[in-house]
Each structure stands twice: as C-alpha cells, then as structure tokens.
Amino acid sequence: MSELKLTIDMLPKGAWNNDLSRTLPKKDWDTLREHCYKKANKKCQICGYETDELDAHEIWEFNKTNQTQTLKDIIGICTKCHGVKHFRNSIRLGYGNQAKAHFLHINKCSEMEFANHLNKSLIEYEELNKVYRWKMIVDLNQFGGKNIKINSKCTPLIIDPYKNIMWNKLTYSDIKDLFQITKNDNLIGAPKIISIKVDNYQGKITINSNFTDKIEWFLDDKLIKTKYNIVGNFSTELKVDDLNGKQLHFKLTNQNGYIISKNFVLEKISN
C-alpha cells in the first residue's frame, strides 16, 4: 500500500482527557486554533479544500514503552477529513459511510486498502489501551502558544475490591461478605447495590443502587463528599482526580439501615 494522505487516528482511552481542546482554558485553546488557521490559510492541510470553517486537529505520537504522548502538530482540516480522523466517532454519529467514502476519495485507494488500514488502526488502538495514564510531552511555543502552560493532572489508579463481581447473581451470603451492613436478618428496605463500575481510563467510580437516600465518600476515613437522592434508582459517580490519599470507601444510607463498602486503594502514578 502506498503512503496514505488521509489516515484514521484512534486516540487511546487513557488519553481522551488529555487533548488540549479540553485541558486548556478556552482563551488559550483559541490562541492555538487561530495560529493553526493562519498557517492553513483557509485550506484543509490534508485535502486542500478551501473553506472558512476549518477544525483544529491535534496530532499525537504515542510511545507505549515510555508511556508518553508527544504533540507533533496542530493542523487545520476540513470537517470531512476530521470525520475520517475520528472514524469511530463518525460511526457512532451515523456518518461512517460518508467518512469511508471520503477516505477512499482522498487516498484514491481500494476498499481492501481501507479495510487493511482500519484493521491496523484498531489493533494499534487496543494495544495502546493497555496504558491507563499517558505522560504529556508538549512544547506549545512552536504552535503559537508562547507562555501557555498545561496544568498537570494527577489521577491515581483505582484498585477495585469488587472487580469481576456478577452483581445480578449475588446471594445474601455474598453481600454480607462484600459489605458491612446493618444487623438485619435480611436487606428488606436497606440500600441495595445494583452495580459498581471502576473506569481507570477516566479515573472514576460509578455506583448504581436502589432504596438509597444518600451516599457518603470517605478518603482515609475522612468524609470528602455527600450526595443525596430524592426517589428511585440512584446512579452517582466520583472522580479521583487529584485525590491525595490511599484508601477510599463509600456508605449508602436510608432510614432503615446502611451499607459500607470495602476500600478502593488509590495508587499514585509516578511520571
């Protein structure tokens, strides 16, 4: 296959919150975008299409061994090329066929070449997803961002004490082993856990429960957050960004009792 002019970029899950359009204040991102658009001079830097409506696209290089992501460029591209770059998102929004057609047109390639490139991109994406935290290497001076600084974010890894639990198959005996509960013969009227999900890519814990009036979060046994529920199913999440502690647990309460979880261990990542 000859070198492709337009390629598919699949940002690994651990880097989803690292893109500059999200991490920088709007005024700083606007500064970078304007520099990018000026360089592009109203032409897509991939296909050459002339338009006043360019998108700023960040090009990152990932090193799995060092767990680093390095900003290589910020380019101005048209909406169609941007749809190809973020092909998975185009599929999710229902524009997968249009993005594929644009890929074929710009690269002047066959369906087989498209399929091979897509498959290669997916394999690389899954391989990079083995890394939960990426260290950003960014020099914004070369992209018109003199004096713009990126605030570093410390998101610890969450060691989940409930990993691989099949919540819909738990017995009362199982529940007593997994939680500290009020001394009822059964859990009628007490809070009931439906599921617990840990997302280490985004650094968050999601609790889904029933019969819950409130949830309290404790970091090293100190109360750090309380959230109340009015009625019905209660789904809530806690993000662990910049939490400075080692052990995290929650307590679900209603007027008939409570459930206290085991500790989620927070493991700091050294850069």
PDB file of C-alpha atoms in Angstrom:
ATOM      1  CA  MET A   1       0.000   0.000   0.000  1.00  0.00           C
ATOM      2  CA  SER A   2       1.331   3.427  -0.912  1.00  0.00           C
ATOM      3  CA  GLU A   3       1.577   6.067   1.813  1.00  0.00           C
ATOM      4  CA  LEU A   4      -1.864   7.402   2.642  1.00  0.00           C
ATOM      5  CA  LYS A   5      -2.603  11.114   2.519  1.00  0.00           C
ATOM      6  CA  LEU A   6      -5.518  10.815   4.952  1.00  0.00           C
ATOM      7  CA  THR A   7      -5.339   8.379   7.877  1.00  0.00           C
ATOM      8  CA  ILE A   8      -7.525   7.301  10.792  1.00  0.00           C
ATOM      9  CA  ASP A   9      -6.387   8.441  14.250  1.00  0.00           C
ATOM     10  CA  MET A  10      -7.708   6.484  17.227  1.00  0.00           C
ATOM     11  CA  LEU A  11      -6.872   8.232  20.477  1.00  0.00           C
ATOM     12  CA  PRO A  12      -6.383   5.605  23.216  1.00  0.00           C
ATOM     13  CA  LYS A  13      -8.832   5.717  26.119  1.00  0.00           C
ATOM     14  CA  GLY A  14      -6.205   6.817  28.625  1.00  0.00           C
ATOM     15  CA  ALA A  15      -5.577   9.976  26.573  1.00  0.00           C
ATOM     16  CA  TRP A  16      -9.196  11.019  25.993  1.00  0.00           C
ATOM     17  CA  ASN A  17      -8.987  13.746  28.625  1.00  0.00           C
ATOM     18  CA  ASN A  18      -5.535  14.943  27.564  1.00  0.00           C
ATOM     19  CA  ASP A  19      -6.452  16.698  24.332  1.00  0.00           C
ATOM     20  CA  LEU A  20      -5.710  20.407  24.519  1.00  0.00           C
ATOM     21  CA  SER A  21      -9.207  21.478  23.500  1.00  0.00           C
ATOM     22  CA  ARG A  22     -10.396  20.037  26.836  1.00  0.00           C
ATOM     23  CA  THR A  23      -7.481  20.679  29.172  1.00  0.00           C
ATOM     24  CA  LEU A  24      -6.732  24.301  28.287  1.00  0.00           C
ATOM     25  CA  PRO A  25      -8.821  27.380  29.153  1.00  0.00           C
ATOM     26  CA  LYS A  26     -10.894  28.489  26.155  1.00  0.00           C
ATOM     27  CA  LYS A  27      -8.828  31.629  25.563  1.00  0.00           C
ATOM     28  CA  ASP A  28      -5.599  29.596  25.373  1.00  0.00           C
ATOM     29  CA  TRP A  29      -7.114  26.992  23.048  1.00  0.00           C
ATOM     30  CA  ASP A  30      -8.463  29.810  20.866  1.00  0.00           C
ATOM     31  CA  THR A  31      -4.932  31.217  20.620  1.00  0.00           C
ATOM     32  CA  LEU A  32      -3.617  27.879  19.354  1.00  0.00           C
ATOM     33  CA  ARG A  33      -6.525  27.479  16.951  1.00  0.00           C
ATOM     34  CA  GLU A  34      -6.052  30.924  15.433  1.00  0.00           C
ATOM     35  CA  HIS A  35      -2.347  30.223  14.887  1.00  0.00           C
ATOM     36  CA  CYS A  36      -3.277  26.915  13.254  1.00  0.00           C
ATOM     37  CA  TYR A  37      -5.890  28.531  10.968  1.00  0.00           C
ATOM     38  CA  LYS A  38      -3.491  31.279   9.938  1.00  0.00           C
ATOM     39  CA  LYS A  39      -0.932  28.663   8.937  1.00  0.00           C
ATOM     40  CA  ALA A  40      -3.568  26.728   6.986  1.00  0.00           C
ATOM     41  CA  ASN A  41      -4.663  29.904   5.111  1.00  0.00           C
ATOM     42  CA  LYS A  42      -8.278  28.722   4.666  1.00  0.00           C
ATOM     43  CA  LYS A  43      -7.216  25.425   3.072  1.00  0.00           C
ATOM     44  CA  CYS A  44      -7.536  21.967   4.576  1.00  0.00           C
ATOM     45  CA  GLN A  45      -3.982  20.829   5.269  1.00  0.00           C
ATOM     46  CA  ILE A  46      -4.852  17.303   4.173  1.00  0.00           C
ATOM     47  CA  CYS A  47      -7.094  17.506   1.112  1.00  0.00           C
ATOM     48  CA  GLY A  48      -6.657  21.176   0.137  1.00  0.00           C
ATOM     49  CA  TYR A  49     -10.370  22.026   0.270  1.00  0.00           C
ATOM     50  CA  GLU A  50     -10.897  25.796   0.620  1.00  0.00           C
ATOM     51  CA  THR A  51     -13.189  26.820   3.466  1.00  0.00           C
ATOM     52  CA  ASP A  52     -13.587  29.363   6.230  1.00  0.00           C
ATOM     53  CA  GLU A  53     -14.779  26.586   8.564  1.00  0.00           C
ATOM     54  CA  LEU A  54     -11.639  24.620   9.448  1.00  0.00           C
ATOM     55  CA  ASP A  55     -11.244  22.389  12.509  1.00  0.00           C
ATOM     56  CA  ALA A  56      -8.070  22.305  14.603  1.00  0.00           C
ATOM     57  CA  HIS A  57      -6.794  18.727  14.861  1.00  0.00           C
ATOM     58  CA  GLU A  58      -4.076  17.654  17.305  1.00  0.00           C
ATOM     59  CA  ILE A  59      -1.535  15.103  16.083  1.00  0.00           C
ATOM     60  CA  TRP A  60      -0.055  12.982  18.883  1.00  0.00           C
ATOM     61  CA  GLU A  61       2.719  10.400  18.830  1.00  0.00           C
ATOM     62  CA  PHE A  62       2.458   7.612  21.416  1.00  0.00           C
ATOM     63  CA  ASN A  63       5.330   5.647  22.932  1.00  0.00           C
ATOM     64  CA  LYS A  64       3.966   2.644  24.790  1.00  0.00           C
ATOM     65  CA  THR A  65       7.328   1.732  26.338  1.00  0.00           C
ATOM     66  CA  ASN A  66       7.764   5.154  27.950  1.00  0.00           C
ATOM     67  CA  GLN A  67       4.004   5.699  28.278  1.00  0.00           C
ATOM     68  CA  THR A  68       4.335   9.159  26.735  1.00  0.00           C
ATOM     69  CA  GLN A  69       2.250  11.091  24.231  1.00  0.00           C
ATOM     70  CA  THR A  70       4.061  13.827  22.333  1.00  0.00           C
ATOM     71  CA  LEU A  71       2.314  16.655  20.496  1.00  0.00           C
ATOM     72  CA  LYS A  72       3.710  16.674  16.955  1.00  0.00           C
ATOM     73  CA  ASP A  73       1.445  19.257  15.309  1.00  0.00           C
ATOM     74  CA  ILE A  74      -1.886  21.092  15.297  1.00  0.00           C
ATOM     75  CA  ILE A  75      -3.305  21.266  11.785  1.00  0.00           C
ATOM     76  CA  GLY A  76      -6.324  22.934  10.207  1.00  0.00           C
ATOM     77  CA  ILE A  77      -8.535  20.439   8.400  1.00  0.00           C
ATOM     78  CA  CYS A  78     -11.996  20.364   6.860  1.00  0.00           C
ATOM     79  CA  THR A  79     -14.973  18.702   8.513  1.00  0.00           C
ATOM     80  CA  LYS A  80     -14.849  15.696   6.170  1.00  0.00           C
ATOM     81  CA  CYS A  81     -11.190  14.958   6.855  1.00  0.00           C
ATOM     82  CA  HIS A  82     -11.838  15.431  10.567  1.00  0.00           C
ATOM     83  CA  GLY A  83     -14.608  12.850  10.347  1.00  0.00           C
ATOM     84  CA  VAL A  84     -12.118  10.349   8.954  1.00  0.00           C
ATOM     85  CA  LYS A  85      -9.536  11.143  11.625  1.00  0.00           C
ATOM     86  CA  HIS A  86     -12.158  10.364  14.288  1.00  0.00           C
ATOM     87  CA  PHE A  87     -13.687   7.461  12.375  1.00  0.00           C
ATOM     88  CA  ARG A  88     -15.075   5.653  15.435  1.00  0.00           C
ATOM     89  CA  ASN A  89     -16.967   8.776  16.442  1.00  0.00           C
ATOM     90  CA  SER A  90     -18.296   9.184  12.886  1.00  0.00           C
ATOM     91  CA  ILE A  91     -19.689   5.658  13.074  1.00  0.00           C
ATOM     92  CA  ARG A  92     -21.280   6.415  16.448  1.00  0.00           C
ATOM     93  CA  LEU A  93     -22.972   9.516  14.986  1.00  0.00           C
ATOM     94  CA  GLY A  94     -24.176   7.640  11.908  1.00  0.00           C
ATOM     95  CA  TYR A  95     -21.685   9.102   9.404  1.00  0.00           C
ATOM     96  CA  GLY A  96     -19.427   6.082   8.993  1.00  0.00           C
ATOM     97  CA  ASN A  97     -20.241   5.523   5.321  1.00  0.00           C
ATOM     98  CA  GLN A  98     -19.605   9.168   4.445  1.00  0.00           C
ATOM     99  CA  ALA A  99     -16.258   9.112   6.263  1.00  0.00           C
ATOM    100  CA  LYS A 100     -15.257   5.914   4.471  1.00  0.00           C
ATOM    101  CA  ALA A 101     -16.198   7.389   1.081  1.00  0.00           C
ATOM    102  CA  HIS A 102     -14.070  10.485   1.805  1.00  0.00           C
ATOM    103  CA  PHE A 103     -11.130   8.273   2.814  1.00  0.00           C
ATOM    104  CA  LEU A 104     -11.364   6.360  -0.473  1.00  0.00           C
ATOM    105  CA  HIS A 105     -11.684   9.561  -2.499  1.00  0.00           C
ATOM    106  CA  ILE A 106      -8.758  11.452  -0.965  1.00  0.00           C
ATOM    107  CA  ASN A 107      -6.410   8.471  -0.897  1.00  0.00           C
ATOM    108  CA  LYS A 108      -7.547   7.141  -4.291  1.00  0.00           C
ATOM    109  CA  CYS A 109      -7.401   3.657  -2.843  1.00  0.00           C
ATOM    110  CA  SER A 110      -9.418   0.445  -2.879  1.00  0.00           C
ATOM    111  CA  GLU A 111     -11.909  -0.909  -0.360  1.00  0.00           C
ATOM    112  CA  MET A 112      -9.333  -3.531   0.598  1.00  0.00           C
ATOM    113  CA  GLU A 113      -6.736  -0.857   1.376  1.00  0.00           C
ATOM    114  CA  PHE A 114      -9.291   0.942   3.536  1.00  0.00           C
ATOM    115  CA  ALA A 115     -10.128  -2.286   5.390  1.00  0.00           C
ATOM    116  CA  ASN A 116      -6.447  -3.056   5.984  1.00  0.00           C
ATOM    117  CA  HIS A 117      -5.767   0.439   7.309  1.00  0.00           C
ATOM    118  CA  LEU A 118      -8.834   0.367   9.565  1.00  0.00           C
ATOM    119  CA  ASN A 119      -7.859  -3.040  10.942  1.00  0.00           C
ATOM    120  CA  LYS A 120      -4.304  -1.871  11.604  1.00  0.00           C
ATOM    121  CA  SER A 121      -5.631   1.225  13.387  1.00  0.00           C
ATOM    122  CA  LEU A 122      -7.930  -0.884  15.565  1.00  0.00           C
ATOM    123  CA  ILE A 123      -5.102  -3.242  16.532  1.00  0.00           C
ATOM    124  CA  GLU A 124      -2.877  -0.309  17.485  1.00  0.00           C
ATOM    125  CA  TYR A 125      -5.747   1.282  19.408  1.00  0.00           C
ATOM    126  CA  GLU A 126      -6.299  -1.854  21.505  1.00  0.00           C
ATOM    127  CA  GLU A 127      -2.557  -2.168  22.137  1.00  0.00           C
ATOM    128  CA  LEU A 128      -2.298   1.441  23.353  1.00  0.00           C
ATOM    129  CA  ASN A 129      -5.342   0.903  25.578  1.00  0.00           C
ATOM    130  CA  LYS A 130      -3.132  -1.257  27.796  1.00  0.00           C
ATOM    131  CA  VAL A 131      -1.769   2.028  29.173  1.00  0.00           C
ATOM    132  CA  TYR A 132      -4.065   3.812  31.639  1.00  0.00           C
ATOM    133  CA  ARG A 133      -2.030   7.004  32.094  1.00  0.00           C
ATOM    134  CA  TRP A 134      -0.028   8.872  29.461  1.00  0.00           C
ATOM    135  CA  LYS A 135       2.598  11.490  30.292  1.00  0.00           C
ATOM    136  CA  MET A 136       2.161  14.505  28.006  1.00  0.00           C
ATOM    137  CA  ILE A 137       5.183  15.979  26.262  1.00  0.00           C
ATOM    138  CA  VAL A 138       4.160  19.342  24.821  1.00  0.00           C
ATOM    139  CA  ASP A 139       6.050  22.389  23.579  1.00  0.00           C
ATOM    140  CA  LEU A 140       3.394  24.930  22.698  1.00  0.00           C
ATOM    141  CA  ASN A 141       5.869  27.617  21.628  1.00  0.00           C
ATOM    142  CA  GLN A 142       6.115  26.094  18.160  1.00  0.00           C
ATOM    143  CA  PHE A 143       2.325  26.174  17.806  1.00  0.00           C
ATOM    144  CA  GLY A 144       1.818  29.829  18.727  1.00  0.00           C
ATOM    145  CA  GLY A 145       1.324  29.088  22.410  1.00  0.00           C
ATOM    146  CA  LYS A 146       4.132  31.090  23.986  1.00  0.00           C
ATOM    147  CA  ASN A 147       3.634  31.377  27.760  1.00  0.00           C
ATOM    148  CA  ILE A 148       0.684  28.945  27.666  1.00  0.00           C
ATOM    149  CA  LYS A 149       1.129  26.293  30.343  1.00  0.00           C
ATOM    150  CA  ILE A 150      -0.618  22.984  30.733  1.00  0.00           C
ATOM    151  CA  ASN A 151      -1.667  22.194  34.279  1.00  0.00           C
ATOM    152  CA  SER A 152      -0.558  18.691  35.196  1.00  0.00           C
ATOM    153  CA  LYS A 153      -3.284  16.395  36.493  1.00  0.00           C
ATOM    154  CA  CYS A 154      -2.636  13.601  38.978  1.00  0.00           C
ATOM    155  CA  THR A 155      -5.149  10.801  38.568  1.00  0.00           C
ATOM    156  CA  PRO A 156      -4.297   7.731  40.669  1.00  0.00           C
ATOM    157  CA  LEU A 157      -5.098   4.206  39.559  1.00  0.00           C
ATOM    158  CA  ILE A 158      -8.060   2.664  41.360  1.00  0.00           C
ATOM    159  CA  ILE A 159      -7.585  -0.855  42.738  1.00  0.00           C
ATOM    160  CA  ASP A 160     -11.119  -2.250  42.696  1.00  0.00           C
ATOM    161  CA  PRO A 161     -12.061  -4.655  45.536  1.00  0.00           C
ATOM    162  CA  TYR A 162     -15.169  -5.654  43.554  1.00  0.00           C
ATOM    163  CA  LYS A 163     -13.530  -6.471  40.231  1.00  0.00           C
ATOM    164  CA  ASN A 164     -15.291  -9.193  38.202  1.00  0.00           C
ATOM    165  CA  ILE A 165     -18.310  -9.346  40.545  1.00  0.00           C
ATOM    166  CA  MET A 166     -21.512 -10.516  38.814  1.00  0.00           C
ATOM    167  CA  TRP A 167     -23.938  -8.287  40.680  1.00  0.00           C
ATOM    168  CA  ASN A 168     -27.126  -9.845  39.323  1.00  0.00           C
ATOM    169  CA  LYS A 169     -26.167 -13.255  40.733  1.00  0.00           C
ATOM    170  CA  LEU A 170     -25.234 -12.309  44.304  1.00  0.00           C
ATOM    171  CA  THR A 171     -26.869 -14.090  47.236  1.00  0.00           C
ATOM    172  CA  TYR A 172     -27.484 -12.555  50.652  1.00  0.00           C
ATOM    173  CA  SER A 173     -24.487 -14.503  51.935  1.00  0.00           C
ATOM    174  CA  ASP A 174     -22.330 -12.977  49.192  1.00  0.00           C
ATOM    175  CA  ILE A 175     -23.488  -9.476  50.105  1.00  0.00           C
ATOM    176  CA  LYS A 176     -22.556  -9.965  53.764  1.00  0.00           C
ATOM    177  CA  ASP A 177     -19.036 -10.892  52.671  1.00  0.00           C
ATOM    178  CA  LEU A 178     -18.709  -7.887  50.362  1.00  0.00           C
ATOM    179  CA  PHE A 179     -20.115  -5.119  52.588  1.00  0.00           C
ATOM    180  CA  GLN A 180     -20.530  -4.062  56.174  1.00  0.00           C
ATOM    181  CA  ILE A 181     -24.286  -3.854  56.686  1.00  0.00           C
ATOM    182  CA  THR A 182     -26.794  -3.043  59.410  1.00  0.00           C
ATOM    183  CA  LYS A 183     -27.761  -6.014  61.558  1.00  0.00           C
ATOM    184  CA  ASN A 184     -30.933  -7.027  59.748  1.00  0.00           C
ATOM    185  CA  ASP A 185     -31.925 -10.609  59.141  1.00  0.00           C
ATOM    186  CA  ASN A 186     -32.388  -9.564  55.525  1.00  0.00           C
ATOM    187  CA  LEU A 187     -31.869  -6.437  53.465  1.00  0.00           C
ATOM    188  CA  ILE A 188     -35.536  -5.518  53.029  1.00  0.00           C
ATOM    189  CA  GLY A 189     -35.746  -1.737  52.978  1.00  0.00           C
ATOM    190  CA  ALA A 190     -32.000  -1.245  53.225  1.00  0.00           C
ATOM    191  CA  PRO A 191     -29.908   0.172  50.353  1.00  0.00           C
ATOM    192  CA  LYS A 192     -29.291  -2.336  47.592  1.00  0.00           C
ATOM    193  CA  ILE A 193     -26.269  -2.322  45.290  1.00  0.00           C
ATOM    194  CA  ILE A 194     -27.142  -2.863  41.633  1.00  0.00           C
ATOM    195  CA  SER A 195     -23.621  -2.425  40.270  1.00  0.00           C
ATOM    196  CA  ILE A 196     -20.216  -0.879  40.938  1.00  0.00           C
ATOM    197  CA  LYS A 197     -18.069   0.104  37.978  1.00  0.00           C
ATOM    198  CA  VAL A 198     -14.495   1.367  38.021  1.00  0.00           C
ATOM    199  CA  ASP A 199     -13.226   3.205  34.936  1.00  0.00           C
ATOM    200  CA  ASN A 200      -9.466   3.568  35.287  1.00  0.00           C
ATOM    201  CA  TYR A 201      -9.112   5.356  31.949  1.00  0.00           C
ATOM    202  CA  GLN A 202     -11.269   8.237  33.180  1.00  0.00           C
ATOM    203  CA  GLY A 203     -10.423   7.807  36.854  1.00  0.00           C
ATOM    204  CA  LYS A 204     -13.954   7.373  38.215  1.00  0.00           C
ATOM    205  CA  ILE A 205     -16.118   5.029  40.259  1.00  0.00           C
ATOM    206  CA  THR A 206     -19.825   4.702  39.393  1.00  0.00           C
ATOM    207  CA  ILE A 207     -22.302   3.341  41.940  1.00  0.00           C
ATOM    208  CA  ASN A 208     -25.797   2.246  40.928  1.00  0.00           C
ATOM    209  CA  SER A 209     -28.198   1.427  43.759  1.00  0.00           C
ATOM    210  CA  ASN A 210     -31.815   1.279  44.919  1.00  0.00           C
ATOM    211  CA  PHE A 211     -33.533   2.359  48.156  1.00  0.00           C
ATOM    212  CA  THR A 212     -30.767   4.899  48.842  1.00  0.00           C
ATOM    213  CA  ASP A 213     -31.248   8.304  50.469  1.00  0.00           C
ATOM    214  CA  LYS A 214     -27.614   9.389  50.316  1.00  0.00           C
ATOM    215  CA  ILE A 215     -24.077   8.304  49.586  1.00  0.00           C
ATOM    216  CA  GLU A 216     -21.043   9.442  51.562  1.00  0.00           C
ATOM    217  CA  TRP A 217     -17.466   9.081  50.356  1.00  0.00           C
ATOM    218  CA  PHE A 218     -14.570   8.751  52.792  1.00  0.00           C
ATOM    219  CA  LEU A 219     -10.874   9.178  51.974  1.00  0.00           C
ATOM    220  CA  ASP A 220      -8.652   7.622  54.648  1.00  0.00           C
ATOM    221  CA  ASP A 221     -11.771   7.617  56.865  1.00  0.00           C
ATOM    222  CA  LYS A 222     -12.383  11.359  56.400  1.00  0.00           C
ATOM    223  CA  LEU A 223     -15.685  12.440  54.816  1.00  0.00           C
ATOM    224  CA  ILE A 224     -14.965  14.171  51.489  1.00  0.00           C
ATOM    225  CA  LYS A 225     -18.284  14.141  49.616  1.00  0.00           C
ATOM    226  CA  THR A 226     -22.007  13.624  50.246  1.00  0.00           C
ATOM    227  CA  LYS A 227     -24.726  13.321  47.627  1.00  0.00           C
ATOM    228  CA  TYR A 228     -28.463  12.946  48.245  1.00  0.00           C
ATOM    229  CA  ASN A 229     -31.131  11.041  46.330  1.00  0.00           C
ATOM    230  CA  ILE A 230     -34.787  12.040  46.134  1.00  0.00           C
ATOM    231  CA  VAL A 231     -36.513   8.921  44.828  1.00  0.00           C
ATOM    232  CA  GLY A 232     -35.970   5.759  42.778  1.00  0.00           C
ATOM    233  CA  ASN A 233     -32.789   4.401  41.254  1.00  0.00           C
ATOM    234  CA  PHE A 234     -29.656   6.227  42.390  1.00  0.00           C
ATOM    235  CA  SER A 235     -26.703   6.412  39.999  1.00  0.00           C
ATOM    236  CA  THR A 236     -23.744   8.532  41.055  1.00  0.00           C
ATOM    237  CA  GLU A 237     -20.021   8.762  40.348  1.00  0.00           C
ATOM    238  CA  LEU A 238     -16.870  10.002  41.997  1.00  0.00           C
ATOM    239  CA  LYS A 239     -13.788  11.160  40.091  1.00  0.00           C
ATOM    240  CA  VAL A 240     -10.464  10.602  41.805  1.00  0.00           C
ATOM    241  CA  ASP A 241      -8.510  13.372  40.053  1.00  0.00           C
ATOM    242  CA  ASP A 242      -6.008  14.914  42.476  1.00  0.00           C
ATOM    243  CA  LEU A 243      -7.294  12.982  45.499  1.00  0.00           C
ATOM    244  CA  ASN A 244      -4.443  12.854  47.987  1.00  0.00           C
ATOM    245  CA  GLY A 245      -4.980   9.703  49.974  1.00  0.00           C
ATOM    246  CA  LYS A 246      -4.611   5.937  49.947  1.00  0.00           C
ATOM    247  CA  GLN A 247      -7.946   4.330  50.735  1.00  0.00           C
ATOM    248  CA  LEU A 248     -11.436   5.266  49.590  1.00  0.00           C
ATOM    249  CA  HIS A 249     -14.784   3.802  50.612  1.00  0.00           C
ATOM    250  CA  PHE A 250     -18.459   4.746  50.455  1.00  0.00           C
ATOM    251  CA  LYS A 251     -21.507   4.438  52.693  1.00  0.00           C
ATOM    252  CA  LEU A 252     -25.068   4.123  51.360  1.00  0.00           C
ATOM    253  CA  THR A 253     -27.794   5.097  53.831  1.00  0.00           C
ATOM    254  CA  ASN A 254     -31.570   5.188  54.151  1.00  0.00           C
ATOM    255  CA  GLN A 255     -33.903   5.371  57.137  1.00  0.00           C
ATOM    256  CA  ASN A 256     -33.743   1.589  57.645  1.00  0.00           C
ATOM    257  CA  GLY A 257     -30.023   0.991  57.536  1.00  0.00           C
ATOM    258  CA  TYR A 258     -26.740   1.378  55.702  1.00  0.00           C
ATOM    259  CA  ILE A 259     -24.134  -0.444  53.649  1.00  0.00           C
ATOM    260  CA  ILE A 260     -20.405   0.303  53.861  1.00  0.00           C
ATOM    261  CA  SER A 261     -18.058  -0.792  51.087  1.00  0.00           C
ATOM    262  CA  LYS A 262     -14.594  -2.251  51.211  1.00  0.00           C
ATOM    263  CA  ASN A 263     -11.676   0.058  50.476  1.00  0.00           C
ATOM    264  CA  PHE A 264     -10.751   1.112  46.959  1.00  0.00           C
ATOM    265  CA  VAL A 265      -6.970   1.567  47.014  1.00  0.00           C
ATOM    266  CA  LEU A 266      -5.621   4.652  45.207  1.00  0.00           C
ATOM    267  CA  GLU A 267      -2.231   4.049  43.626  1.00  0.00           C
ATOM    268  CA  LYS A 268      -0.262   7.103  42.536  1.00  0.00           C
ATOM    269  CA  ILE A 269       1.451   7.009  39.164  1.00  0.00           C
ATOM    270  CA  SER A 270       4.994   8.394  39.089  1.00  0.00           C
ATOM    271  CA  ASN A 271       5.921  10.321  35.942  1.00  0.00           C
TER     272      ASN A 271
END
